[in-house]
Short mmCIF file of C-alpha atoms (C1' of nucleotides) in Angstrom, two decimals:
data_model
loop_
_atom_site.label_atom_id
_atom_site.label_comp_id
_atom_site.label_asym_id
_atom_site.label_seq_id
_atom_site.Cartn_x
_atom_site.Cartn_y
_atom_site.Cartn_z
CA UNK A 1 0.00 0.00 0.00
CA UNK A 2 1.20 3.48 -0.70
CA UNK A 3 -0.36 4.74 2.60
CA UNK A 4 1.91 3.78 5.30
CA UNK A 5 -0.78 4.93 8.13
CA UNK A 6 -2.83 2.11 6.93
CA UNK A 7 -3.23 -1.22 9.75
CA UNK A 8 -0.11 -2.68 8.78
CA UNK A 9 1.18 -1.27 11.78
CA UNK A 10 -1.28 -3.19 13.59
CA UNK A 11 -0.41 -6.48 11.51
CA UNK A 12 2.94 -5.46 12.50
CA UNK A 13 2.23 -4.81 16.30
CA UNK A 14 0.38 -8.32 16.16
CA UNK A 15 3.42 -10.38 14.34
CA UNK A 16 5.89 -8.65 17.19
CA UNK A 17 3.26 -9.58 19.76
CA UNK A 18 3.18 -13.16 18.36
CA UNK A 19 7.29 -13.61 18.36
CA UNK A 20 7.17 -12.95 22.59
CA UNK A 21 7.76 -15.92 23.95
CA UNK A 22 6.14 -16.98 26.95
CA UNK A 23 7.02 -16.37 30.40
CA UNK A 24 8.29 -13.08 28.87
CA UNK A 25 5.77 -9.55 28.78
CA UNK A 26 6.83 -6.55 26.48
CA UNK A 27 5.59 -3.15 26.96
CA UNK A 28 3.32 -0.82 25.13
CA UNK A 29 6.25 1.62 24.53
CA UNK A 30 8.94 -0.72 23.86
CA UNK A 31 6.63 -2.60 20.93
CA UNK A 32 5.75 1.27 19.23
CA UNK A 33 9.39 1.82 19.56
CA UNK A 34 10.12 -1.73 18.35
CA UNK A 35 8.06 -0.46 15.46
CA UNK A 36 9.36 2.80 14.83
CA UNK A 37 7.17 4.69 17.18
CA UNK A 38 9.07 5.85 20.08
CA UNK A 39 6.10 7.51 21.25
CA UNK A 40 3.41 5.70 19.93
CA UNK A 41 2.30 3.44 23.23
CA UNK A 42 -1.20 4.81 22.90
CA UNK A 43 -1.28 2.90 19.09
CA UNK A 44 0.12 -0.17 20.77
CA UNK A 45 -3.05 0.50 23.02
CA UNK A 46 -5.89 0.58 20.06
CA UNK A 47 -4.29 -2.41 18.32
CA UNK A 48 -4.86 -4.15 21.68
CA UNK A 49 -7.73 -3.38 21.92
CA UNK A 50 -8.53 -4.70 18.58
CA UNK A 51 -6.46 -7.52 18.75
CA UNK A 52 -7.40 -11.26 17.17
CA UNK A 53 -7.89 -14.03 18.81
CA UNK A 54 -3.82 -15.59 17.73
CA UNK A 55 -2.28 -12.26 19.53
CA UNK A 56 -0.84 -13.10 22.85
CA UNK A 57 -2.46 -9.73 24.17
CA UNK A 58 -1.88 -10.98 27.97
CA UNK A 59 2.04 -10.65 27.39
CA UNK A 60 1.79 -6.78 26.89
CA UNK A 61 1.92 -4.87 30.19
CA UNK A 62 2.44 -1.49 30.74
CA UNK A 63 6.16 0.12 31.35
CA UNK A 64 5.14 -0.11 35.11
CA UNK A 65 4.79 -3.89 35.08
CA UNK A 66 1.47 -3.66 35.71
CA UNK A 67 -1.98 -4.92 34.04
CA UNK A 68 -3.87 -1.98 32.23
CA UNK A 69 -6.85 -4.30 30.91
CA UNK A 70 -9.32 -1.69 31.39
CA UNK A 71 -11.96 -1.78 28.72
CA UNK A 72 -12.20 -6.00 29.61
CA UNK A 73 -14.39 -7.44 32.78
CA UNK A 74 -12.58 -9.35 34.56
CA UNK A 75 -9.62 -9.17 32.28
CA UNK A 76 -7.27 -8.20 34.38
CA UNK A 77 -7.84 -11.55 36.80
CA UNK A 78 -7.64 -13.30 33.37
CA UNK A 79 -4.31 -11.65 32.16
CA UNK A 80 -2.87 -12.41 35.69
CA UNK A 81 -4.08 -16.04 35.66
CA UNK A 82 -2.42 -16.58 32.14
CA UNK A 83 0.73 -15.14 33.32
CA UNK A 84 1.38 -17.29 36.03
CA UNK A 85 0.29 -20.29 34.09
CA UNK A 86 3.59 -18.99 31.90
CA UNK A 87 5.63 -19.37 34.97
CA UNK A 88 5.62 -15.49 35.67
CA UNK A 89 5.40 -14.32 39.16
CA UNK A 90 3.72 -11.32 40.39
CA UNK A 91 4.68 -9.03 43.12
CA UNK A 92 2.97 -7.86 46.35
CA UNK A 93 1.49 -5.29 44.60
CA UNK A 94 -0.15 -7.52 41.40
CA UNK A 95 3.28 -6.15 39.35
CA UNK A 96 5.83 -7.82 37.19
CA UNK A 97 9.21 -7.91 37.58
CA UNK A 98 10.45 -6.00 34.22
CA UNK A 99 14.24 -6.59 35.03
CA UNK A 100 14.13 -9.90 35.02
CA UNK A 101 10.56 -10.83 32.73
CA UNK A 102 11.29 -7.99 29.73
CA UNK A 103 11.96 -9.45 27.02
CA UNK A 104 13.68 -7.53 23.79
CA UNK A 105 14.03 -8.52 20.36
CA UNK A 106 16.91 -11.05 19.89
"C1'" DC B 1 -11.32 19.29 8.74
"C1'" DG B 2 -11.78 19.83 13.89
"C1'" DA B 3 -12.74 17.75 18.30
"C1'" DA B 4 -12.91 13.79 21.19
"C1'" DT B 5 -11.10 9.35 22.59
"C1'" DG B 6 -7.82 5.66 24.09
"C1'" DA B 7 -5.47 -1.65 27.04
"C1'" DC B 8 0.26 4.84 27.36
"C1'" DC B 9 4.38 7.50 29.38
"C1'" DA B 10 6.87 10.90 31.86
"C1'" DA B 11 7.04 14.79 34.60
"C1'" DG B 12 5.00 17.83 38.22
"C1'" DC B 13 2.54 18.90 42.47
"C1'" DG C 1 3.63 8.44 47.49
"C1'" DG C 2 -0.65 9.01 44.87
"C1'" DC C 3 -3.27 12.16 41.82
"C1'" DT C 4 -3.15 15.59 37.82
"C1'" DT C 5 -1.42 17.58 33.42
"C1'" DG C 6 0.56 17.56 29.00
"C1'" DG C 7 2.20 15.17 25.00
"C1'" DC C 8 2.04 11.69 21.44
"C1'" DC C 9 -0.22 9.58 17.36
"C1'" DA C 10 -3.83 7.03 15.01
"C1'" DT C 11 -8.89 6.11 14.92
"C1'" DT C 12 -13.73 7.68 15.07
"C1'" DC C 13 -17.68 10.94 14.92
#
DNA sequence: CGAATGACCAAGC
DNA sequence: GGCTTGGCCATTC
């Protein structure tokens, strides 16, 4: 496509999604950087929010660690619960530990 | 086209 | 240490 501010960026936000491995969570800021959008976590955001079915949405936290499945019921326990079937372990204060469960490309 | 919105982020109070 | 404000960029009305 000759429009570059088409959804491919969401096709692209979804692929990068998909290549997170699991037991590892990414960031809203570090995918839109990831993708050439240093400040483009609110993007990551909508994509989320329109996300398919094969997108590993529960992996993406926000660059506190933290859940920010707003706009889903009961999401959040949902995220949390398919998390720590991953092997990822929160904190006291329902956070993830991004030093040790960031994961970057390559 | 302009204004409002959003699963964000960083800085300020 | 928790709430508010501004900025960022694409989508929607």
């Amino acid at each position: 496509m000759t429009s570059p501010t088409n959804k491919d960026f969401f096709q692209r936000v979804y692929n990068w999604v998909s290549q997170v491995p699991a037991g590892r969570v990414v960031t809203y800021g570090q995918i839109a950087a990831a993708l050439g959008h240093p400040r483009g976590a609110r993007l990551v955001g909508w994509a989320m929010r329109v996300c398919p079915d094969d997108v590993p949405w529960h992996r993406v936290i926000n660059a506190r660690g933290a859940l920010s499945t707003r706009p889903l019921p009961g999401g959040f326990h949902l995220q949390r619960a398919l998390l720590e079937d991953e092997g990822i372990q929160f904190e006291s204060d329902g956070r993830i530990d991004l030093r040790i469960y960031r994961w970057s490309e390559q």
